Coordinates of C-alpha atoms in Angstrom, one line a residue:
M1 CA 146.2 91.4 85.6
K2 CA 147.5 88.7 87.9
K3 CA 146.1 87.9 91.3
G4 CA 148.1 90.5 93.8
Q5 CA 149.1 93.4 91.5
I6 CA 148.8 96.4 93.0
V7 CA 147.2 98.9 90.1
E8 CA 146.3 102.7 90.8
G9 CA 143.4 104.5 88.2
Y10 CA 140.6 106.4 88.5
I11 CA 136.7 105.0 89.6
V12 CA 135.0 105.6 85.6
R13 CA 131.7 103.8 86.8
V14 CA 129.9 102.7 90.6
D15 CA 126.6 100.2 90.1
F16 CA 124.4 99.6 92.9
P17 CA 125.4 99.1 95.8
N18 CA 128.7 99.9 95.4
K19 CA 130.2 98.4 92.4
A20 CA 132.8 100.7 91.7
F21 CA 134.8 99.8 88.2
L22 CA 138.4 101.0 88.0
E23 CA 139.5 101.6 84.6
I24 CA 143.3 100.6 83.8
E25 CA 145.1 100.8 80.3
G26 CA 141.4 99.7 78.9
E27 CA 140.6 97.3 81.4
N28 CA 137.9 97.2 83.9
I29 CA 138.4 96.3 87.3
R30 CA 135.4 95.7 89.7
L31 CA 136.2 96.8 92.9
N32 CA 133.9 96.2 96.3
E33 CA 133.6 100.1 96.9
G34 CA 134.2 103.3 95.5
I35 CA 133.5 106.6 94.5
L36 CA 132.8 108.3 90.9
G37 CA 135.9 110.5 90.0
Q38 CA 138.2 108.5 93.0
K39 CA 141.8 108.3 92.2
V40 CA 142.7 104.8 94.4
K41 CA 145.3 101.9 94.4
A42 CA 143.7 98.7 94.7
S43 CA 145.1 94.8 94.7
I44 CA 144.2 92.6 92.3
T45 CA 142.0 89.6 94.1
K46 CA 140.4 87.6 91.0
V47 CA 141.2 87.1 87.4
R48 CA 138.9 85.0 85.8
S49 CA 137.8 84.5 81.9
G50 CA 138.8 88.2 81.3
K51 CA 137.6 89.4 84.5
C52 CA 138.7 91.4 87.3
E53 CA 138.1 92.0 90.6
G54 CA 140.1 94.2 93.0
R55 CA 140.1 95.1 97.0
L56 CA 140.4 98.9 97.4
L57 CA 143.2 99.4 99.5
E58 CA 143.7 103.2 99.8
V59 CA 142.2 106.8 98.0
L60 CA 145.2 108.7 96.1
E61 CA 143.0 111.7 95.7
R62 CA 139.3 112.4 96.5
A63 CA 136.8 112.8 93.8
D64 CA 135.3 116.4 93.0
T65 CA 131.9 115.5 94.3
E66 CA 133.5 114.6 97.6
T67 CA 132.8 118.2 99.1
E68 CA 131.8 117.1 103.0
K69 CA 134.2 116.0 106.0
P70 CA 132.8 112.6 107.4
R71 CA 130.8 113.4 110.3
C72 CA 131.5 109.7 111.6
P73 CA 134.5 109.0 113.5
Y74 CA 134.4 105.4 112.5
F75 CA 134.1 106.2 108.6
G76 CA 136.3 104.2 106.4
E77 CA 136.6 101.3 109.1
C78 CA 133.3 100.5 109.9
G79 CA 131.1 99.1 106.5
G80 CA 127.9 101.3 107.2
C81 CA 128.1 104.3 105.5
S82 CA 130.0 104.7 102.7
L83 CA 128.7 108.2 101.1
Q84 CA 129.4 110.3 104.2
T85 CA 132.0 112.8 102.0
L86 CA 128.9 113.4 99.8
S87 CA 126.9 115.9 99.9
Y88 CA 123.3 114.5 100.2
S89 CA 122.2 115.7 96.5
A90 CA 124.7 114.1 95.3
Q91 CA 123.9 110.9 96.9
L92 CA 120.5 111.3 95.6
E93 CA 121.6 111.8 92.3
Q94 CA 123.8 108.7 92.1
K95 CA 121.1 106.1 93.6
E96 CA 118.8 107.6 91.6
G97 CA 120.9 107.0 88.4
Q98 CA 122.3 103.6 89.5
V99 CA 118.2 102.8 89.7
R100 CA 117.3 104.1 86.3
K101 CA 120.3 102.5 84.4
L102 CA 118.9 98.9 85.6
L103 CA 115.2 99.5 85.0
D104 CA 116.0 100.8 81.7
E105 CA 118.3 96.9 80.5
V106 CA 114.2 95.4 81.4
C107 CA 111.7 98.6 80.6
S108 CA 111.8 100.5 77.2
S109 CA 108.9 102.9 77.9
Y110 CA 107.4 104.2 81.4
L111 CA 107.3 107.4 83.2
F112 CA 110.4 107.6 85.9
E113 CA 109.5 110.2 88.4
G114 CA 113.1 110.5 90.4
I115 CA 114.0 110.1 93.8
K116 CA 112.5 111.7 96.6
G117 CA 114.9 112.2 99.8
S118 CA 114.3 111.2 103.5
P119 CA 113.4 114.3 105.7
V120 CA 115.7 113.1 108.2
Q121 CA 119.4 112.5 107.1
W122 CA 121.2 111.2 110.5
G123 CA 119.8 109.7 113.5
Y124 CA 117.3 108.2 111.7
R125 CA 117.5 104.8 112.4
N126 CA 114.8 103.0 115.0
K127 CA 116.4 99.9 114.4
M128 CA 119.9 98.8 115.4
E129 CA 121.6 95.4 116.0
F130 CA 124.9 95.6 117.8
S131 CA 127.2 92.9 118.4
F132 CA 129.8 91.4 121.0
G133 CA 132.9 90.4 120.0
D134 CA 136.3 92.1 120.1
E135 CA 138.2 94.6 118.0
Y136 CA 141.1 92.1 117.2
K137 CA 141.8 88.5 118.7
D138 CA 141.8 88.3 122.1
G139 CA 141.4 91.5 122.4
P140 CA 139.0 93.7 125.3
L141 CA 135.5 93.0 125.1
A142 CA 133.5 95.4 121.8
L143 CA 129.8 96.3 121.3
G144 CA 129.0 97.8 118.0
M145 CA 129.6 96.9 114.0
H146 CA 131.6 95.1 112.0
K147 CA 134.5 96.5 110.8
K148 CA 134.8 96.7 106.7
G149 CA 135.4 93.1 105.3
S150 CA 135.7 91.3 108.5
F151 CA 133.3 88.4 109.6
Y152 CA 135.0 88.7 113.4
D153 CA 136.7 92.1 114.1
L154 CA 133.8 95.2 115.6
L155 CA 134.4 98.4 116.5
T156 CA 132.6 99.6 119.6
V157 CA 130.8 102.7 117.9
F158 CA 130.2 105.3 120.9
Q159 CA 129.0 108.2 118.1
C160 CA 127.1 106.2 115.4
Q161 CA 126.0 108.7 113.2
I162 CA 122.7 107.0 111.9
A163 CA 121.7 106.4 115.0
D164 CA 120.7 109.4 117.7
R165 CA 122.4 109.9 121.0
D166 CA 120.1 107.7 123.2
Y167 CA 121.4 104.3 121.2
N168 CA 124.6 105.7 122.1
L169 CA 124.3 106.3 125.5
I170 CA 122.7 102.9 125.8
L171 CA 125.3 101.0 124.1
R172 CA 128.0 102.7 126.4
C173 CA 126.2 101.9 129.8
V174 CA 126.0 97.5 128.7
W175 CA 129.5 98.0 127.2
E176 CA 130.7 99.1 130.4
H177 CA 128.3 97.4 132.4
F178 CA 130.0 93.5 130.7
A179 CA 133.1 95.1 130.5
K180 CA 133.7 95.6 134.7
L181 CA 132.2 92.0 134.9
K182 CA 134.4 90.4 132.2
T183 CA 131.6 88.6 130.3
P184 CA 133.1 86.7 127.8
Y185 CA 131.1 87.0 124.4
Y186 CA 130.2 84.2 122.1
K187 CA 132.7 82.9 119.9
K188 CA 131.2 81.6 116.3
M189 CA 133.2 78.8 116.0
Q190 CA 134.0 77.2 119.1
H191 CA 130.1 78.1 119.8
T192 CA 131.3 79.2 123.4
G193 CA 130.6 82.2 125.5
I194 CA 127.6 84.4 126.4
L195 CA 127.0 87.3 125.2
R196 CA 125.7 87.7 121.8
H197 CA 123.6 91.0 120.4
L198 CA 122.2 94.3 121.4
V199 CA 119.0 94.9 120.3
I200 CA 117.6 99.0 120.7
R201 CA 114.6 100.1 118.9
K202 CA 113.6 103.6 119.0
A203 CA 110.5 105.0 117.4
G204 CA 111.1 108.6 115.4
K205 CA 107.8 110.1 116.2
T206 CA 106.4 108.6 119.8
K207 CA 110.5 108.3 121.0
E208 CA 109.5 104.9 123.2
I209 CA 112.5 102.4 123.2
L210 CA 113.2 98.8 124.1
I211 CA 116.2 96.9 124.8
D212 CA 117.0 93.8 124.2
L213 CA 120.0 91.9 125.4
V214 CA 120.8 88.7 123.7
T215 CA 122.3 85.4 124.9
V216 CA 122.4 82.1 125.0
S217 CA 120.9 80.3 128.0
S218 CA 124.3 78.5 129.2
A219 CA 128.4 79.4 129.2
S220 CA 128.3 76.6 126.1
L221 CA 126.1 75.8 123.9
E222 CA 126.9 72.3 124.2
T223 CA 125.0 72.3 127.7
A224 CA 122.4 74.8 126.8
E225 CA 119.0 74.4 128.0
I226 CA 116.4 77.0 128.8
T227 CA 115.1 76.1 132.0
K228 CA 114.3 78.4 135.0
E229 CA 117.6 77.6 137.1
N230 CA 119.8 78.5 134.0
E231 CA 117.7 81.5 133.6
Q232 CA 118.2 82.3 137.0
R233 CA 121.9 81.5 137.1
L234 CA 122.6 83.9 134.5
Y235 CA 120.1 86.6 135.9
E236 CA 122.5 86.8 138.8
D237 CA 125.8 86.1 136.7
L238 CA 124.8 89.0 134.4
K239 CA 123.8 91.3 137.2
L240 CA 120.7 92.0 135.2
S241 CA 119.1 94.0 137.9
L242 CA 121.9 96.3 138.6
L243 CA 122.2 96.7 134.4
T244 CA 118.5 97.6 134.5
E245 CA 119.3 99.9 137.1
E246 CA 122.2 101.7 135.2
L247 CA 119.8 101.9 132.4
L248 CA 117.2 103.2 133.8
G249 CA 119.3 106.1 135.3
L250 CA 120.5 107.4 131.9
S251 CA 119.6 110.8 130.8
L252 CA 118.0 109.7 127.4
E253 CA 115.6 112.1 125.5
G254 CA 113.6 108.9 124.8
E255 CA 111.1 106.8 127.3
I256 CA 112.1 103.5 128.0
K257 CA 109.4 101.0 127.7
G258 CA 111.0 98.2 128.1
I259 CA 114.3 96.3 128.8
L260 CA 114.2 92.8 128.1
H261 CA 116.5 89.9 128.2
T262 CA 116.3 87.4 124.7
L263 CA 117.6 83.6 125.1
N264 CA 119.2 82.5 121.2
D265 CA 120.6 79.2 121.6
S266 CA 121.4 78.7 117.9
L267 CA 124.9 77.8 116.5
A268 CA 124.5 80.4 113.7
D269 CA 125.5 84.2 113.9
V270 CA 121.9 85.5 113.8
V271 CA 119.3 87.3 116.2
R272 CA 116.6 84.6 117.1
N273 CA 113.9 84.4 120.1
D274 CA 114.7 81.1 121.8
K275 CA 112.6 82.9 124.9
T276 CA 112.1 86.3 125.6
I277 CA 112.0 87.7 129.5
I278 CA 111.2 90.9 130.9
L279 CA 113.6 92.5 132.7
Y280 CA 111.6 95.7 133.2
G281 CA 108.3 97.2 131.2
Q282 CA 107.1 95.6 128.6
D283 CA 108.1 94.3 125.0
Y284 CA 106.5 96.5 122.5
F285 CA 106.3 100.2 122.3
Y286 CA 104.4 102.2 119.6
E287 CA 105.0 104.1 116.3
E288 CA 103.2 106.4 114.3
L289 CA 102.6 106.5 110.5
L290 CA 100.8 109.1 108.4
G291 CA 98.1 108.8 111.4
L292 CA 98.4 105.2 112.2
K293 CA 99.9 103.5 115.1
F294 CA 101.8 100.3 115.3
K295 CA 102.8 98.1 118.1
I296 CA 106.1 96.8 117.8
R297 CA 107.8 94.1 119.6
P298 CA 112.0 93.5 119.3
F299 CA 111.7 91.1 115.8
S300 CA 109.2 92.6 114.5
F301 CA 109.6 93.7 110.8
F302 CA 109.5 97.6 110.3
Q303 CA 110.8 100.4 108.1
T304 CA 114.0 101.5 109.8
N305 CA 113.3 104.7 108.9
S306 CA 110.0 106.2 110.5
F307 CA 109.8 109.8 108.7
G308 CA 111.4 107.7 105.2
A309 CA 108.8 105.4 105.5
E310 CA 105.9 108.1 105.5
V311 CA 107.5 109.2 102.2
L312 CA 107.4 105.7 101.2
Y313 CA 103.5 104.2 102.3
D314 CA 102.5 107.9 100.8
M315 CA 104.3 107.5 97.3
V316 CA 102.5 103.8 97.5
R317 CA 98.9 105.2 98.3
Q318 CA 99.6 107.8 95.5
Y319 CA 100.3 105.0 92.9
V320 CA 97.4 102.7 94.3
G321 CA 95.1 105.8 93.1
E322 CA 91.0 105.3 93.2
T323 CA 90.2 101.9 94.9
K324 CA 86.9 102.5 97.2
D325 CA 85.6 98.8 95.6
K326 CA 88.9 97.0 94.8
V327 CA 90.1 94.3 96.9
I328 CA 94.1 94.4 97.8
F329 CA 95.9 91.6 98.1
D330 CA 99.6 92.6 100.6
L331 CA 102.0 89.7 100.1
Y332 CA 105.1 90.0 102.0
S333 CA 103.0 91.9 104.4
G334 CA 105.0 92.3 107.4
T335 CA 103.2 94.0 110.2
G336 CA 100.7 94.8 107.4
T337 CA 101.8 98.3 107.3
I338 CA 101.1 99.1 103.7
A339 CA 97.8 97.7 104.0
Q340 CA 96.3 99.5 106.9
V341 CA 97.8 102.4 104.8
L342 CA 96.1 101.4 102.2
A343 CA 92.4 100.5 104.0
P344 CA 91.0 103.1 103.9
V345 CA 91.2 104.0 100.6
A346 CA 89.7 100.1 99.7
K347 CA 86.7 97.5 100.0
K348 CA 89.1 95.0 101.7
V349 CA 92.7 94.5 101.7
I350 CA 94.1 90.9 102.8
G351 CA 97.8 91.0 103.9
V352 CA 99.8 87.6 103.3
E353 CA 102.9 87.0 105.9
I354 CA 104.9 83.7 106.3
V355 CA 105.7 85.1 110.0
E356 CA 103.6 84.4 112.1
E357 CA 104.4 86.8 115.2
A358 CA 104.4 89.4 112.0
V359 CA 100.6 88.8 111.4
E360 CA 99.7 88.7 115.0
A361 CA 100.9 92.3 115.2
A362 CA 99.0 93.3 111.9
R363 CA 95.7 92.0 113.1
E364 CA 96.3 93.4 116.5
N365 CA 97.5 96.8 115.0
A366 CA 94.4 96.8 113.0
V367 CA 91.7 96.5 116.2
F368 CA 93.6 99.3 117.5
N369 CA 93.4 101.5 114.5
G370 CA 89.6 100.7 113.8
L371 CA 90.0 98.7 110.6
S372 CA 87.7 96.1 110.1
N373 CA 88.6 95.2 106.4
C374 CA 91.8 94.0 106.9
E375 CA 92.5 90.2 107.0
F376 CA 95.8 88.9 107.7
I377 CA 97.0 85.3 106.4
A378 CA 99.8 83.4 108.2
E379 CA 101.2 81.0 105.8
D380 CA 104.2 80.8 102.5
V381 CA 102.7 83.2 99.5
L382 CA 103.3 80.8 97.1
K383 CA 101.9 77.8 99.1
V384 CA 98.2 80.2 99.6
V385 CA 98.1 82.6 97.4
N386 CA 95.7 81.2 94.9
K387 CA 93.6 79.9 97.3
I388 CA 91.7 83.0 98.6
E389 CA 88.0 83.2 97.3
E390 CA 88.6 87.1 96.8
K391 CA 90.3 88.1 93.4
P392 CA 92.2 91.5 94.0
D393 CA 92.1 94.5 91.4
L394 CA 95.6 95.1 92.9
V395 CA 98.3 93.2 93.8
V396 CA 101.0 94.9 96.4
L397 CA 104.1 93.5 96.4
D398 CA 106.4 94.1 99.4
P399 CA 109.6 91.0 99.3
P400 CA 112.2 90.2 101.0
R401 CA 116.2 91.5 99.6
D402 CA 116.3 88.7 97.4
G403 CA 113.2 89.2 96.1
V404 CA 110.1 87.0 94.7
H405 CA 110.3 83.8 95.1
P406 CA 110.0 82.7 90.8
K407 CA 107.6 80.0 91.2
A408 CA 105.7 82.5 93.6
L409 CA 106.3 85.3 90.8
E410 CA 105.0 82.8 88.2
M411 CA 102.0 82.0 90.0
I412 CA 101.1 85.9 91.2
A413 CA 101.2 86.7 87.6
K414 CA 99.9 83.4 85.8
E415 CA 97.2 83.1 87.7
I416 CA 96.4 85.8 89.9
Q417 CA 96.4 88.2 87.1
A418 CA 95.6 91.6 89.2
E419 CA 94.4 94.5 86.8
K420 CA 97.6 96.8 88.6
M421 CA 100.3 95.8 90.6
I422 CA 103.2 98.1 93.1
Y423 CA 106.1 96.3 94.0
V424 CA 107.5 97.9 96.4
S425 CA 111.7 97.1 96.6
C426 CA 114.9 97.8 98.9
K427 CA 117.0 95.8 96.3
P428 CA 117.0 97.4 92.8
T429 CA 118.8 93.9 91.2
S430 CA 116.4 92.3 92.9
L431 CA 113.3 93.9 91.5
V432 CA 114.7 94.7 87.7
R433 CA 115.1 90.8 87.7
D434 CA 111.4 90.3 89.0
L435 CA 110.3 93.0 86.7
A436 CA 111.9 90.7 83.7
V437 CA 109.3 88.1 84.8
L438 CA 106.4 90.4 84.7
L439 CA 107.1 91.9 81.5
R440 CA 106.4 88.6 79.8
Y441 CA 103.4 87.8 81.7
G442 CA 101.7 91.0 80.2
Y443 CA 102.6 93.7 82.6
R444 CA 104.2 97.2 81.3
V445 CA 105.8 99.4 83.8
E446 CA 104.1 102.5 83.8
R447 CA 105.7 104.9 86.6
V448 CA 108.5 104.3 89.1
C449 CA 109.7 106.7 91.9
C450 CA 112.6 105.6 94.3
V451 CA 112.5 106.4 97.7
D452 CA 115.9 107.6 99.8
M453 CA 115.3 105.5 102.8
F454 CA 119.1 104.9 104.2
P455 CA 120.6 108.3 103.8
Q456 CA 124.6 107.9 103.9
T457 CA 124.4 104.6 102.8
S458 CA 124.3 102.6 99.2
G459 CA 121.1 101.5 99.9
V460 CA 117.2 102.4 98.8
E461 CA 113.7 102.2 97.9
T462 CA 111.8 101.4 94.9
V463 CA 108.5 102.0 93.8
C464 CA 107.1 100.6 90.7
L465 CA 103.2 101.0 89.5
L466 CA 102.2 98.4 86.8
S467 CA 99.4 97.6 84.4
R468 CA 98.7 94.6 82.6
G469 CA 98.5 95.1 78.8
G470 CA 101.8 94.8 76.5
Y471 CA 103.9 97.4 74.7

């Protein structure tokens, strides 16, 4: 195989998250996407140490499992929902098989309890972050998602199918407003322009909505400074009073609780909050999970599928079992959802989270829900976990996608030595890496269950119950 060579063949394997392998003359070529059984055309992009990588160019024949027509008009162009042509049962089967294959590489004996589907497969997202840009260089203003494989080009997605109708109406309203004004978007390389992102959150249960427009504080980041004068100039130049009226005039199924303007002068292409100004209403809304209420702000971490989150947390609660007189550590606790779900069946729950805003929300939510046995600590898990006076009977780990910091994981396993541990992971490859470490320190994987929080995409959550004791 040579770089640049065009090849055709069948996809014989798909590993998590969506790594497809094309077999040509006994050689496997790893592609950036694909579905098992498809015949595809691909271009070889890298040949190194006998391993080949390629880029899918065209699907020549659909797989037998592809029984569905894409519901989304942007399918194929947008990189988000790669599994739309599979039936939902086939999606679940693929995810279950991928997780099981990864686990079998590190665990020799455990009870695998399959995968639980999401109660809602379409329109389930309770948060969307849309970017401003253009569909092609120097093209008209776009507001939406990045095109597949592109860092710059965008698709304006007025009919996204994993977000409900209200998101699409709000998106169109904001896009039309700024297209008429010819407001420039923020350019990543030149660090010029104004419009950066549009963040929309809508609670699955309460239907309450937050809308947050993210811009820089000045037309040029070289002179950017968050002052009252700049804020007022932006308010007038962007006609934010008119935009607020336009948004409130939409015929939505949900109720707008807040319209916000967030200033972000970071040079990086990230959604960051330097300052948030309330244009209408309030800067939070409420969501309900398993009989509890949670106050959520624009940048609070919260599971993106509220209905799926109930399934996920119910599994965690089942795995916890009877803990009436026991202490639980909830590490990487976010806004304290797991901690508060477990609090009614525990003596005490201590949550540790490095993001102070999330900890403040967790404390507020605990008071709101009448839970007096929750404590939340705003600190890095690595720096504080072995200094907490109480010792846990059970540890819950729900880390970011990349898993637990290696030093923190070693400290938890070696020094905390909880009798039981529950690991909740949204990235199975990070999970199995961390499980290998825990197994070396005497933990055993007892039960595993997957929960599909991300229908139509390759993502999946996994819940593992571990206990101390060798094989």
